[in-house]
Coordinates of C-alpha atoms in Angstrom, one line a residue:
M999 CA -28.1 -14.7 -0.8
Y1000 CA -24.9 -14.6 -2.3
L1001 CA -22.3 -17.5 -0.8
V1002 CA -18.7 -16.6 -0.6
K1003 CA -16.9 -18.5 -2.7
D1004 CA -13.0 -17.5 -1.3
N1005 CA -13.0 -17.2 2.8
R1006 CA -10.0 -16.0 2.5
K1007 CA -9.0 -12.3 4.6
V1008 CA -9.6 -9.8 1.6
T1009 CA -6.5 -7.7 1.4
T1010 CA -5.3 -5.1 -0.9
H1011 CA -4.0 -7.2 -3.1
R1012 CA -6.7 -9.1 -4.0
F1013 CA -8.8 -6.3 -4.4
L1014 CA -6.4 -5.4 -7.3
E1015 CA -6.7 -8.9 -8.2
M1016 CA -10.3 -8.6 -8.7
K1017 CA -10.3 -5.9 -11.0
Q1018 CA -7.8 -7.7 -12.9
R1019 CA -10.1 -10.4 -14.1
G1020 CA -13.1 -8.8 -13.8
E1021 CA -14.9 -9.2 -10.7
K1022 CA -16.4 -6.2 -8.6
I1023 CA -15.9 -5.3 -5.3
S1024 CA -18.6 -5.0 -3.0
M1025 CA -18.3 -2.7 0.0
L1026 CA -20.6 -1.2 2.8
T1027 CA -19.9 1.2 5.9
A1028 CA -20.1 0.2 9.3
Y1029 CA -19.0 1.4 12.3
D1030 CA -20.0 -0.8 15.1
Y1031 CA -19.2 -4.3 16.2
T1032 CA -22.7 -5.9 15.8
M1033 CA -23.5 -4.2 12.4
A1034 CA -19.7 -5.2 10.7
G1035 CA -20.3 -9.3 12.4
I1036 CA -23.6 -9.3 10.1
V1037 CA -21.8 -7.2 7.1
D1038 CA -18.7 -9.1 7.2
K1039 CA -20.7 -12.7 7.3
A1040 CA -22.8 -11.6 4.6
G1041 CA -20.0 -11.7 2.4
V1042 CA -18.6 -8.2 1.5
D1043 CA -15.4 -7.6 0.4
G1044 CA -14.4 -4.4 2.4
I1045 CA -16.0 -2.6 5.4
L1046 CA -15.9 1.2 5.0
V1047 CA -15.5 2.8 9.0
G1048 CA -16.2 6.0 7.3
D1049 CA -16.6 9.4 9.0
S1050 CA -20.3 9.1 7.8
A1051 CA -20.2 8.0 11.6
S1052 CA -20.3 11.8 12.4
N1053 CA -23.9 11.9 10.7
V1054 CA -25.2 8.3 11.4
M1055 CA -24.1 7.8 14.9
A1056 CA -23.7 11.4 16.3
G1057 CA -26.4 13.1 14.1
N1058 CA -24.2 15.8 13.4
T1059 CA -25.7 17.4 9.7
T1060 CA -21.9 17.2 8.4
T1061 CA -18.8 14.5 8.7
L1062 CA -16.6 18.0 9.8
P1063 CA -17.1 17.5 13.5
I1064 CA -15.5 13.9 14.3
T1065 CA -12.4 13.3 15.7
V1066 CA -9.7 11.3 15.3
D1067 CA -10.6 9.6 18.6
Q1068 CA -13.7 9.5 17.4
M1069 CA -12.9 7.5 14.4
I1070 CA -10.1 5.2 16.4
Y1071 CA -13.2 4.3 18.6
H1072 CA -15.5 3.3 15.7
A1073 CA -12.9 1.4 13.7
R1074 CA -11.2 -1.1 16.6
S1075 CA -15.1 -2.1 16.8
V1076 CA -15.4 -2.8 13.5
V1077 CA -12.1 -5.0 13.1
R1078 CA -12.8 -7.0 15.9
A1079 CA -16.0 -8.2 13.9
A1080 CA -14.5 -8.6 10.9
S1081 CA -12.5 -11.7 10.0
R1082 CA -13.0 -11.8 6.3
A1083 CA -13.1 -8.0 5.0
L1084 CA -10.8 -5.6 4.1
V1085 CA -11.5 -3.0 6.8
V1086 CA -10.9 0.8 5.3
C1087 CA -10.8 3.7 7.8
D1088 CA -11.6 7.3 7.2
M1089 CA -9.1 10.0 8.4
P1090 CA -11.4 12.6 9.3
F1091 CA -11.2 16.5 8.5
G1092 CA -8.4 18.3 10.2
S1093 CA -6.4 15.1 10.3
Y1094 CA -4.3 15.5 7.4
Q1095 CA -5.0 18.9 5.7
A1096 CA -2.8 21.1 8.2
G1097 CA 0.3 19.3 5.9
C1098 CA 2.5 15.8 5.7
E1099 CA 3.8 16.1 9.7
D1100 CA 0.0 16.4 10.9
G1101 CA -1.1 13.7 8.1
V1102 CA 1.8 10.6 8.7
R1103 CA 1.3 10.9 12.8
N1104 CA -2.4 10.7 12.9
A1105 CA -2.8 8.2 10.2
I1106 CA -0.1 6.0 12.1
R1107 CA -1.8 6.3 15.4
I1108 CA -5.4 5.9 13.7
M1109 CA -3.7 2.4 11.9
K1110 CA -1.9 1.3 15.6
E1111 CA -4.7 2.2 18.0
S1112 CA -7.8 0.3 15.9
G1113 CA -6.4 -2.3 13.9
C1114 CA -7.8 -1.6 9.9
D1115 CA -6.0 -2.3 6.7
A1116 CA -5.8 0.9 5.5
L1117 CA -6.9 4.6 5.2
K1118 CA -9.3 6.6 3.2
L1119 CA -8.5 10.3 2.5
E1120 CA -9.9 12.9 0.2
G1121 CA -8.6 14.6 -2.1
G1122 CA -6.9 14.8 -5.7
V1123 CA -3.0 16.3 -6.1
E1124 CA -3.5 19.2 -3.6
I1125 CA -2.8 16.1 -1.1
L1126 CA -0.4 13.8 -2.9
G1127 CA 2.6 14.8 -1.1
T1128 CA 0.8 13.7 2.2
V1129 CA -0.3 10.5 0.5
R1130 CA 3.2 9.9 -0.8
R1131 CA 4.4 10.2 2.7
I1132 CA 1.7 8.0 4.3
L1133 CA 2.6 5.3 1.5
D1134 CA 5.7 5.4 2.7
A1135 CA 5.2 5.0 6.2
G1136 CA 4.0 1.4 4.8
I1137 CA 0.0 2.1 5.1
P1138 CA -2.2 1.4 2.7
V1139 CA -4.3 4.5 1.1
M1140 CA -7.5 4.8 -0.8
G1141 CA -8.3 8.2 -2.5
H1142 CA -11.3 9.7 -2.6
L1143 CA -12.8 12.1 -5.6
G1144 CA -15.4 13.7 -6.3
L1145 CA -18.2 14.8 -4.1
T1146 CA -15.8 14.8 -0.6
P1147 CA -18.2 15.3 1.9
Q1148 CA -15.4 17.0 3.9
S1149 CA -15.0 20.2 1.7
I1150 CA -19.0 20.6 1.4
N1151 CA -18.3 24.2 2.8
K1152 CA -16.3 24.8 -0.1
F1153 CA -18.8 23.0 -2.5
G1154 CA -21.9 24.4 -1.1
T1155 CA -24.1 21.5 -2.1
Y1156 CA -24.1 17.7 -2.2
S1157 CA -25.0 17.6 -6.5
V1158 CA -23.2 16.1 -8.6
R1159 CA -19.7 16.4 -9.2
A1160 CA -17.5 16.8 -12.7
K1161 CA -20.2 17.4 -14.9
E1162 CA -18.4 20.0 -16.5
K1163 CA -15.0 19.5 -18.6
E1164 CA -12.7 21.2 -16.3
E1165 CA -13.6 19.4 -13.5
A1166 CA -13.9 16.0 -15.1
D1167 CA -10.3 16.7 -16.9
K1168 CA -9.1 18.0 -13.3
L1169 CA -11.1 14.4 -11.7
L1170 CA -9.6 12.0 -14.3
S1171 CA -5.8 13.3 -13.6
D1172 CA -6.0 13.1 -10.0
A1173 CA -7.0 9.6 -10.5
I1174 CA -4.5 8.8 -12.9
A1175 CA -2.3 11.0 -9.7
L1176 CA -3.3 9.1 -6.8
S1177 CA -3.1 5.2 -8.7
E1178 CA 0.9 6.0 -9.8
T1179 CA 1.6 7.5 -6.6
G1180 CA 0.3 4.2 -4.9
C1181 CA -3.0 3.9 -3.7
F1182 CA -5.0 0.8 -4.0
G1183 CA -8.0 2.0 -4.8
I1184 CA -10.0 5.1 -5.2
V1185 CA -13.8 5.9 -4.1
L1186 CA -16.1 8.0 -6.8
E1187 CA -18.6 9.9 -5.1
K1188 CA -21.5 11.4 -7.3
V1189 CA -20.4 11.4 -10.4
P1190 CA -21.2 11.2 -14.0
A1191 CA -21.5 7.2 -14.7
Q1192 CA -19.2 7.9 -18.1
L1193 CA -16.7 9.5 -16.2
A1194 CA -16.6 7.3 -13.5
A1195 CA -16.2 4.2 -16.3
E1196 CA -13.8 6.3 -18.2
V1197 CA -11.8 6.8 -14.7
S1198 CA -11.8 3.2 -14.2
R1199 CA -10.4 2.2 -17.5
Q1200 CA -7.4 4.5 -17.5
V1201 CA -6.5 3.6 -13.8
S1202 CA -4.7 0.4 -12.8
V1203 CA -6.3 0.1 -9.3
P1204 CA -9.8 -0.2 -8.4
T1205 CA -12.8 2.0 -8.6
I1206 CA -15.4 2.0 -5.7
G1207 CA -18.4 4.0 -6.9
I1208 CA -21.3 5.8 -5.4
G1209 CA -23.7 7.7 -7.0
A1210 CA -21.2 6.5 -9.9
G1211 CA -23.0 4.2 -12.6
N1212 CA -22.1 0.6 -12.4
G1213 CA -18.8 1.3 -14.7
T1214 CA -16.7 0.8 -11.7
D1215 CA -15.1 -1.4 -10.0
G1216 CA -17.1 -1.9 -6.9
Q1217 CA -20.1 -0.5 -5.2
I1218 CA -20.1 1.2 -1.5
L1219 CA -23.2 2.4 0.5
V1220 CA -24.2 3.7 3.6
V1221 CA -25.0 0.2 5.2
T1222 CA -28.0 2.4 7.2
D1223 CA -29.4 4.0 4.3
M1224 CA -29.8 0.4 2.1
L1225 CA -30.9 -0.9 4.9
G1226 CA -34.1 1.4 5.3
M1227 CA -32.9 2.5 9.1
T1228 CA -32.3 6.0 7.9
Q1229 CA -35.2 8.6 6.7
G1230 CA -35.8 11.3 4.7
F1231 CA -32.5 10.6 2.7
S1232 CA -32.8 9.5 -1.0
P1233 CA -30.9 10.4 -3.6
R1234 CA -31.1 8.5 -6.9
F1235 CA -28.1 6.1 -6.2
L1236 CA -29.7 4.7 -3.4
R1237 CA -31.4 1.3 -3.6
R1238 CA -33.2 0.0 -0.2
Y1239 CA -33.3 -3.6 0.3
A1240 CA -35.0 -3.3 3.0
D1241 CA -37.5 -1.2 5.9
L1242 CA -35.4 -2.0 9.2
C1243 CA -36.8 1.6 10.1
G1244 CA -40.4 0.2 9.9
T1245 CA -40.0 -3.3 11.5
M1246 CA -38.0 -2.1 14.5
T1247 CA -40.4 0.7 15.0
N1248 CA -42.9 -2.0 15.0
A1249 CA -41.1 -4.6 17.5
I1250 CA -40.3 -1.7 20.0
G1251 CA -44.1 -0.3 19.9
R1252 CA -45.2 -4.5 20.6
Y1253 CA -42.2 -4.4 23.4
V1254 CA -43.6 -1.3 24.6
E1255 CA -47.3 -2.0 24.7
D1256 CA -46.4 -5.8 26.3
A1257 CA -44.9 -4.3 29.0
K1258 CA -47.5 -1.7 29.4
T1259 CA -50.4 -4.6 29.9
S1260 CA -48.0 -7.1 31.9
D1261 CA -47.7 -9.4 29.4
F1262 CA -44.2 -9.5 29.2
P1263 CA -42.6 -10.9 31.1
S1264 CA -44.9 -14.4 31.1
E1265 CA -44.8 -16.9 33.6
S1266 CA -42.0 -18.7 31.4
E1267 CA -39.8 -15.8 30.8
S1268 CA -39.5 -15.4 34.8
Y1269 CA -37.3 -17.1 37.0

């Protein structure tokens, strides 16, 4: 098990320091108090309260249905449990795409009501004005390029992005623009490893990869995927560190059997 050497609260500035000294950054998602407490205790540097809660917690097929209110609920629960990790909350679909005013208003509300440390937005130069306005409001912003799940209906597929030169060039220029505007980090999702490494070399802020090879400054996975709680989802980039689905199913099955046979509760478990 990894031993945390520095128990101070992780900040956006410490993310930058980690990149500068070549220390890799670890991030995972979390959506509730109990899981966030475990993730934080294990030593991750950052927790993303992802709009993937739409899939993981609510069973939706895309991230699109989740609302600002729901993201605030999940983020507030995570913040209560995370004493060390930087907590980043996704701005959900529809909360910033309509324009700067909506984006700033929703960003301020999420920060005030959740207590999170920073926000994450999907997109490049198209949302740069909104990013700049949110930054001007004193809110740290993390970018997100490559496969952007909020644009799934535009892409029509979850396949690897930026394999062709035109899209790769745009991704690199978007990353540079986000970095120069003031984003403290950029998630690179499902892009070729060589491109992600090049982006990481050319921007001054940390890059966090998911399906982007090991040339990025850090990594992130969805916690329920890497713990083996989800089934039927096995992309190439996913490494399962446990089989909690099997462990939990077995434990619950034993409980059902004990309850039905009156083995539980025993005399020592009764008052």
